[in-house]
XYZ file of C-alpha atoms in Angstrom:
392
model
C 0.000 0.000 0.000
C 2.750 2.435 1.042
C 4.773 1.500 -2.019
C 1.778 2.114 -4.285
C 1.200 5.574 -2.761
C 4.885 6.462 -3.162
C 4.877 5.343 -6.789
C 1.748 7.434 -7.483
C 3.308 10.504 -5.809
C 6.482 10.228 -7.875
C 4.395 9.904 -11.046
C 2.423 13.072 -10.232
C 5.610 15.052 -9.472
C 7.228 13.985 -12.749
C 4.116 15.060 -14.673
C 4.096 18.462 -12.951
C 7.773 19.002 -13.728
C 7.255 18.052 -17.387
C 4.359 20.495 -17.778
C 6.391 23.245 -16.079
C 9.251 22.596 -18.451
C 6.976 22.814 -21.472
C 5.466 26.096 -20.287
C 8.907 27.582 -19.674
C 10.060 26.480 -23.123
C 7.125 28.257 -24.786
C 7.590 31.574 -23.010
C 7.352 34.821 -24.988
C 5.358 35.866 -28.030
C 5.536 33.780 -31.184
C 7.459 30.950 -29.504
C 10.246 33.244 -28.306
C 12.403 32.390 -25.324
C 11.544 34.402 -22.221
C 14.500 36.795 -22.544
C 15.102 36.792 -26.333
C 13.230 38.023 -29.417
C 14.222 36.311 -32.656
C 14.455 38.087 -36.004
C 15.131 36.084 -39.148
C 17.333 36.733 -42.171
C 16.635 34.843 -45.419
C 19.712 35.873 -47.390
C 22.116 34.902 -50.166
C 25.037 33.651 -48.075
C 26.378 31.442 -50.891
C 25.869 31.310 -54.658
C 26.060 34.035 -57.283
C 24.857 36.864 -55.011
C 26.845 35.870 -51.924
C 28.568 39.227 -51.400
C 25.139 40.876 -51.261
C 23.874 38.493 -48.611
C 27.006 38.758 -46.525
C 26.843 42.561 -46.542
C 23.151 42.483 -45.652
C 23.809 40.094 -42.779
C 26.522 42.398 -41.452
C 24.169 45.371 -41.605
C 21.395 43.543 -39.741
C 23.796 42.262 -37.085
C 25.196 45.746 -36.512
C 21.692 47.161 -36.010
C 20.851 44.433 -33.505
C 24.143 44.876 -31.668
C 23.523 48.611 -31.269
C 19.961 48.085 -30.020
C 20.996 45.336 -27.602
C 23.746 47.580 -26.202
C 21.035 50.080 -25.276
C 18.922 47.498 -23.460
C 17.194 45.709 -26.311
C 13.451 45.888 -26.983
C 10.578 45.267 -24.592
C 13.136 44.412 -21.928
C 14.559 41.612 -24.071
C 17.638 41.081 -26.201
C 17.348 40.545 -29.942
C 19.021 37.720 -31.832
C 19.348 37.098 -35.578
C 18.660 33.669 -37.097
C 20.248 33.471 -40.566
C 19.094 31.037 -43.265
C 21.081 30.684 -46.504
C 18.871 30.722 -49.622
C 21.919 29.923 -51.804
C 20.948 32.698 -54.272
C 18.116 30.508 -55.591
C 14.377 31.249 -55.614
C 13.289 27.726 -54.618
C 15.736 27.708 -51.709
C 14.438 31.124 -50.618
C 10.942 29.681 -50.170
C 12.364 26.774 -48.148
C 14.474 29.089 -45.998
C 11.453 31.296 -45.268
C 9.400 28.243 -44.274
C 12.098 27.184 -41.822
C 12.454 30.628 -40.264
C 8.764 31.242 -39.641
C 7.577 27.717 -38.744
C 10.591 26.142 -37.033
C 12.629 29.047 -35.704
C 9.496 31.072 -34.851
C 10.960 34.460 -35.758
C 8.709 37.514 -35.397
C 9.894 39.191 -38.630
C 12.295 38.405 -41.471
C 14.896 40.335 -43.448
C 13.868 39.000 -46.846
C 16.153 38.014 -49.744
C 18.145 40.466 -51.846
C 16.900 39.299 -55.260
C 13.362 40.134 -56.360
C 12.787 36.657 -57.788
C 13.620 35.051 -54.440
C 11.391 37.418 -52.464
C 8.470 36.757 -54.807
C 9.014 32.989 -54.493
C 8.869 33.205 -50.697
C 6.056 35.763 -50.351
C 3.222 33.253 -49.933
C 4.996 31.673 -46.967
C 4.884 34.994 -45.123
C 1.244 35.558 -46.003
C 0.197 32.062 -44.913
C 2.014 32.370 -41.570
C 1.227 36.065 -40.941
C 4.877 37.018 -40.403
C 6.210 40.113 -42.177
C 9.290 40.168 -44.366
C 11.170 43.263 -45.515
C 13.707 43.035 -48.294
C 16.648 45.413 -48.134
C 16.946 45.706 -51.914
C 14.344 43.789 -53.964
C 13.016 46.431 -56.346
C 10.613 44.685 -58.748
C 7.017 45.977 -58.317
C 5.744 42.387 -57.955
C 7.576 42.080 -54.624
C 4.895 44.042 -52.764
C 1.956 43.862 -55.198
C 0.625 40.509 -56.437
C 0.415 40.861 -60.247
C -2.386 38.268 -60.449
C -4.759 39.968 -58.030
C -3.396 43.523 -58.156
C -3.548 43.571 -54.362
C -0.816 44.631 -51.949
C 0.997 41.754 -50.270
C 0.001 42.485 -46.686
C 3.111 40.931 -45.106
C 5.759 42.093 -47.582
C 7.791 45.317 -47.452
C 11.030 46.689 -48.887
C 13.656 49.282 -47.927
C 14.703 49.958 -51.547
C 13.143 52.208 -54.162
C 11.334 50.298 -56.895
C 12.355 49.525 -60.474
C 10.116 52.127 -62.167
C 11.956 54.824 -60.213
C 15.405 53.268 -60.637
C 14.944 52.573 -64.346
C 13.562 56.075 -64.919
C 16.439 57.630 -62.976
C 19.026 55.940 -65.177
C 17.200 56.841 -68.394
C 16.982 60.472 -67.304
C 20.655 60.453 -66.288
C 21.636 59.021 -69.694
C 19.723 61.713 -71.532
C 20.264 64.763 -69.343
C 23.772 64.247 -67.980
C 25.351 62.073 -70.679
C 23.324 63.624 -73.539
C 22.528 60.174 -74.967
C 20.126 59.933 -77.895
C 20.460 56.179 -78.510
C 20.799 53.246 -76.120
C 21.306 49.494 -76.214
C 19.807 47.147 -73.618
C 21.533 43.958 -72.468
C 19.239 42.204 -69.993
C 19.561 39.190 -67.689
C 16.511 37.304 -68.959
C 16.495 34.978 -65.925
C 15.980 37.863 -63.470
C 12.712 39.681 -62.675
C 14.861 42.498 -61.319
C 16.835 42.975 -64.546
C 13.802 42.640 -66.808
C 11.921 45.214 -64.726
C 14.737 47.761 -64.874
C 15.114 47.201 -68.599
C 11.409 47.752 -69.201
C 11.233 51.005 -67.246
C 14.494 52.348 -68.686
C 13.150 51.702 -72.187
C 9.775 53.341 -71.476
C 11.327 56.507 -70.021
C 14.104 56.750 -72.602
C 11.668 56.481 -75.513
C 9.109 58.763 -73.869
C 11.761 61.476 -73.687
C 12.678 61.131 -77.363
C 15.463 58.541 -77.219
C 15.843 55.488 -79.457
C 16.586 51.910 -78.361
C 18.847 50.568 -81.105
C 19.431 47.095 -79.653
C 17.591 44.927 -77.119
C 19.559 41.769 -76.222
C 19.424 39.165 -73.454
C 21.678 36.762 -71.544
C 21.141 34.310 -68.688
C 22.636 34.159 -65.208
C 25.851 32.096 -65.108
C 26.647 32.796 -68.779
C 30.331 33.589 -69.268
C 30.868 34.346 -72.961
C 29.117 37.525 -74.133
C 31.308 38.532 -77.076
C 28.984 37.535 -79.917
C 26.131 39.639 -78.545
C 28.431 42.526 -77.608
C 29.786 42.549 -81.164
C 26.215 42.864 -82.390
C 25.549 45.724 -79.960
C 28.765 47.478 -80.983
C 27.650 47.447 -84.627
C 24.656 49.606 -83.649
C 26.981 52.271 -82.191
C 24.778 53.182 -79.175
C 25.498 56.284 -77.092
C 25.066 54.208 -73.910
C 24.580 50.540 -72.980
C 22.201 49.696 -70.118
C 23.107 46.420 -68.345
C 20.845 46.071 -65.271
C 22.133 42.717 -64.058
C 24.124 41.475 -61.071
C 27.835 42.084 -60.574
C 29.040 38.582 -61.489
C 27.894 38.715 -65.116
C 28.093 42.518 -65.385
C 31.820 42.443 -64.590
C 32.471 39.946 -67.378
C 30.218 41.815 -69.811
C 32.022 45.124 -69.312
C 35.454 43.490 -69.475
C 34.611 41.747 -72.756
C 32.925 44.868 -74.148
C 36.073 46.929 -73.627
C 38.214 44.180 -75.163
C 36.038 44.439 -78.269
C 36.417 48.218 -78.401
C 32.876 48.933 -77.197
C 33.738 52.039 -75.181
C 30.309 53.667 -74.766
C 29.256 54.472 -71.189
C 27.921 51.400 -69.396
C 24.918 51.938 -67.126
C 23.263 49.737 -64.528
C 21.339 49.441 -61.297
C 22.066 48.623 -57.685
C 22.872 45.005 -58.597
C 26.312 46.300 -59.569
C 27.142 47.265 -55.997
C 29.823 44.790 -54.964
C 33.522 44.994 -54.181
C 33.853 42.009 -56.537
C 32.804 44.073 -59.566
C 36.235 45.662 -60.220
C 37.917 42.323 -59.476
C 35.854 40.652 -62.183
C 35.639 43.465 -64.725
C 38.938 45.225 -64.138
C 39.369 48.728 -62.755
C 40.247 50.376 -66.081
C 37.464 48.628 -68.013
C 34.906 49.980 -65.546
C 35.851 53.601 -66.186
C 33.001 55.493 -67.849
C 30.443 53.302 -66.065
C 27.583 54.488 -63.854
C 24.873 52.857 -61.748
C 21.972 53.899 -59.548
C 22.205 53.141 -55.856
C 20.498 53.800 -52.551
C 23.249 55.598 -50.706
C 26.877 56.597 -50.970
C 29.382 56.250 -48.114
C 30.712 59.623 -49.309
C 27.435 61.336 -48.357
C 28.056 63.984 -45.695
C 24.788 63.457 -43.779
C 25.094 62.754 -40.050
C 23.295 59.401 -40.313
C 25.598 58.157 -43.074
C 28.739 59.295 -41.256
C 27.705 57.569 -38.016
C 26.792 54.348 -39.822
C 29.982 54.215 -41.892
C 32.120 54.824 -38.799
C 30.354 52.096 -36.785
C 30.459 49.605 -39.670
C 34.160 50.173 -40.316
C 34.879 49.698 -36.619
C 32.909 46.438 -36.573
C 33.986 44.887 -39.886
C 37.062 46.845 -40.985
C 35.560 47.695 -44.374
C 33.433 50.378 -46.005
C 29.736 49.423 -46.062
C 28.038 49.003 -49.420
C 24.360 49.776 -50.106
C 23.292 46.239 -49.192
C 24.720 46.669 -45.699
C 23.125 50.104 -45.338
C 19.692 48.990 -46.541
C 19.701 45.883 -44.366
C 20.652 48.033 -41.386
C 17.764 50.364 -42.257
C 15.313 47.486 -42.727
C 16.258 45.943 -39.383
C 16.017 49.249 -37.568
C 12.581 49.977 -39.057
C 11.294 46.596 -37.865
C 12.693 47.274 -34.396
C 11.109 50.752 -34.317
C 7.775 49.212 -35.356
C 8.116 46.693 -32.530
C 8.714 49.536 -30.076
C 5.675 51.467 -31.316
C 3.541 48.327 -31.133
C 4.920 47.629 -27.646
C 4.707 43.993 -28.653
C 6.596 41.161 -30.322
C 3.396 39.914 -31.949
C 4.155 39.566 -35.695
C 0.810 40.994 -36.823
C 1.106 44.054 -34.594
C 4.679 44.657 -35.799
C 3.446 44.465 -39.403
C 0.668 46.964 -38.749
C 3.074 49.479 -37.201
C 5.708 49.038 -39.904
C 3.113 49.990 -42.539
C 2.626 53.324 -40.724
C 6.321 54.308 -40.987
C 6.604 57.965 -41.974
C 9.631 60.267 -42.263
C 11.982 57.735 -40.670
C 15.543 59.049 -40.818
C 17.400 56.054 -42.212
C 20.979 55.782 -43.388
C 19.734 55.632 -46.989
C 17.575 58.734 -46.594
C 14.217 59.844 -45.224
C 11.747 56.958 -45.603
C 7.958 56.847 -45.641
C 5.975 53.822 -46.829
C 3.297 54.354 -49.459
C 0.114 52.293 -49.774
C 2.034 49.528 -51.560
C 4.623 49.158 -48.754
C 7.220 50.790 -51.013
C 9.491 53.517 -49.612
C 9.425 57.025 -51.012
C 13.087 58.104 -51.014
C 15.948 59.509 -53.087
C 18.533 57.743 -55.275
C 22.192 58.424 -55.967
C 24.245 57.916 -59.117
C 27.613 56.237 -58.598
C 30.476 56.577 -61.081
C 33.271 54.001 -61.253
C 36.728 55.618 -61.380
C 39.787 53.365 -61.455
C 37.901 50.643 -59.611
C 36.497 52.955 -56.930
C 32.911 54.049 -56.414
C 32.535 57.840 -56.453
C 29.441 59.922 -55.764
C 28.148 61.512 -58.987
C 24.781 63.080 -58.148
C 21.588 62.638 -56.102
C 18.096 62.294 -57.594
C 15.007 63.013 -55.490
C 11.620 61.339 -56.057
C-alpha cells in the first residue's frame, strides 16, 4: 500500500515538472524564449549573389548589436537567425518556411533578389509574419500581379524599379546627352527585366531610341557575340541592369572588343567584386543607380559608416546600409507596437513615416514601397565615387 502511494506521488511530481518545463520552453510571443526576441534573415550567403547576402547580414547584425547595447526591446535582447537561400528562388521559399515555422521568428529580413522574395512571399502571407527586403526592387515584390492587391506581409527598404529605371534613363539623356541606347538584360531575373522595361519606357518617352535589345542568362560567361552585335549599332550608352558577377564579365569583354560607350546599370552592380571581375580600367566610364553613398556627408551616413568600419574593418556598401535600415525599421515598429506579436509589428511598420534612415528619409506608401531619393555612382579606377543625387 505504502509502495503504491509512493509510486503514485512520484508519477504526479514527474508530470508536474514536465508540464512546467513545457510552459517555460514556450515563453514569450511567437514561440520566443523568455529573454530573447528572434528576427530572421533569409539571405544569399552562398551562390552568385553571396557578397550581397554577406553585406546584408553584417548590416542587420550591426543594427541588432547597437539596439541590444542600449537594453534591447521590450526588456529583451534581440538575436538574428540566418538562413542561406543559396541565391536561388526555390531555396528562398524553403528558408522562409524554416524561419517562420521552425525558428518562430517575429519578422524576417527577406532576400536580396526580387525573384527570391516573390518565391517566398506566400509563406509569409500564410504564416502572418512580415518580411522586408533590403533591396528587392521589382514591383511584384509588394503587389501581387495576379490579383493587383498589396501583399500584406511584404515590405522593402529599396526604391522600386520604375523609379530606378527612370532615374538611369533620365541620367543618360540629361547628364550624358545620350540619344540612342542598347539594352543587355539578364533574362532569368525579374529584377533585370523590370529595370530594362522602365528604362526603355522613359528613354523612348523622352525622345530617345533603343537601337538594340539583347538578353543573356545568369551564369553565362561568354558575351562577345552579342556585344559585337551591340557594338555594330553604335549606341550612345549601354544599359546592363544585371548582377555584378555577369556585369563584370560583360564590361570586361565589351572593352576588349572596343565597345567604349558608357555602361549603365542598377544597384545590382554594388559589390567589391565588380572591379575584381571586370577590371578597374574597363569599368571607367560606367555608372549605376544606388540607394546611398558612403561619401554622403549626412550625419546618419557618417555615423553608420564609422560604426560599420569599426565592426567589420571595411566600407559598407548599399546592401549593408539597406539591411541596417530594414532591421532598424522593424525594431522601431516593434517599439511602437509595444509587442513582439508579428501581426502588430506588421501593422506598425506599414505606418512608418519620415523615418531618418541611413539611406535617406523613408515613408511607406500604400504599396509598402518607400518614397526616397537615389544616388548615381560613377566608377573611377575601380572605386565608387558619388556623382549626383536624384530626389523622387
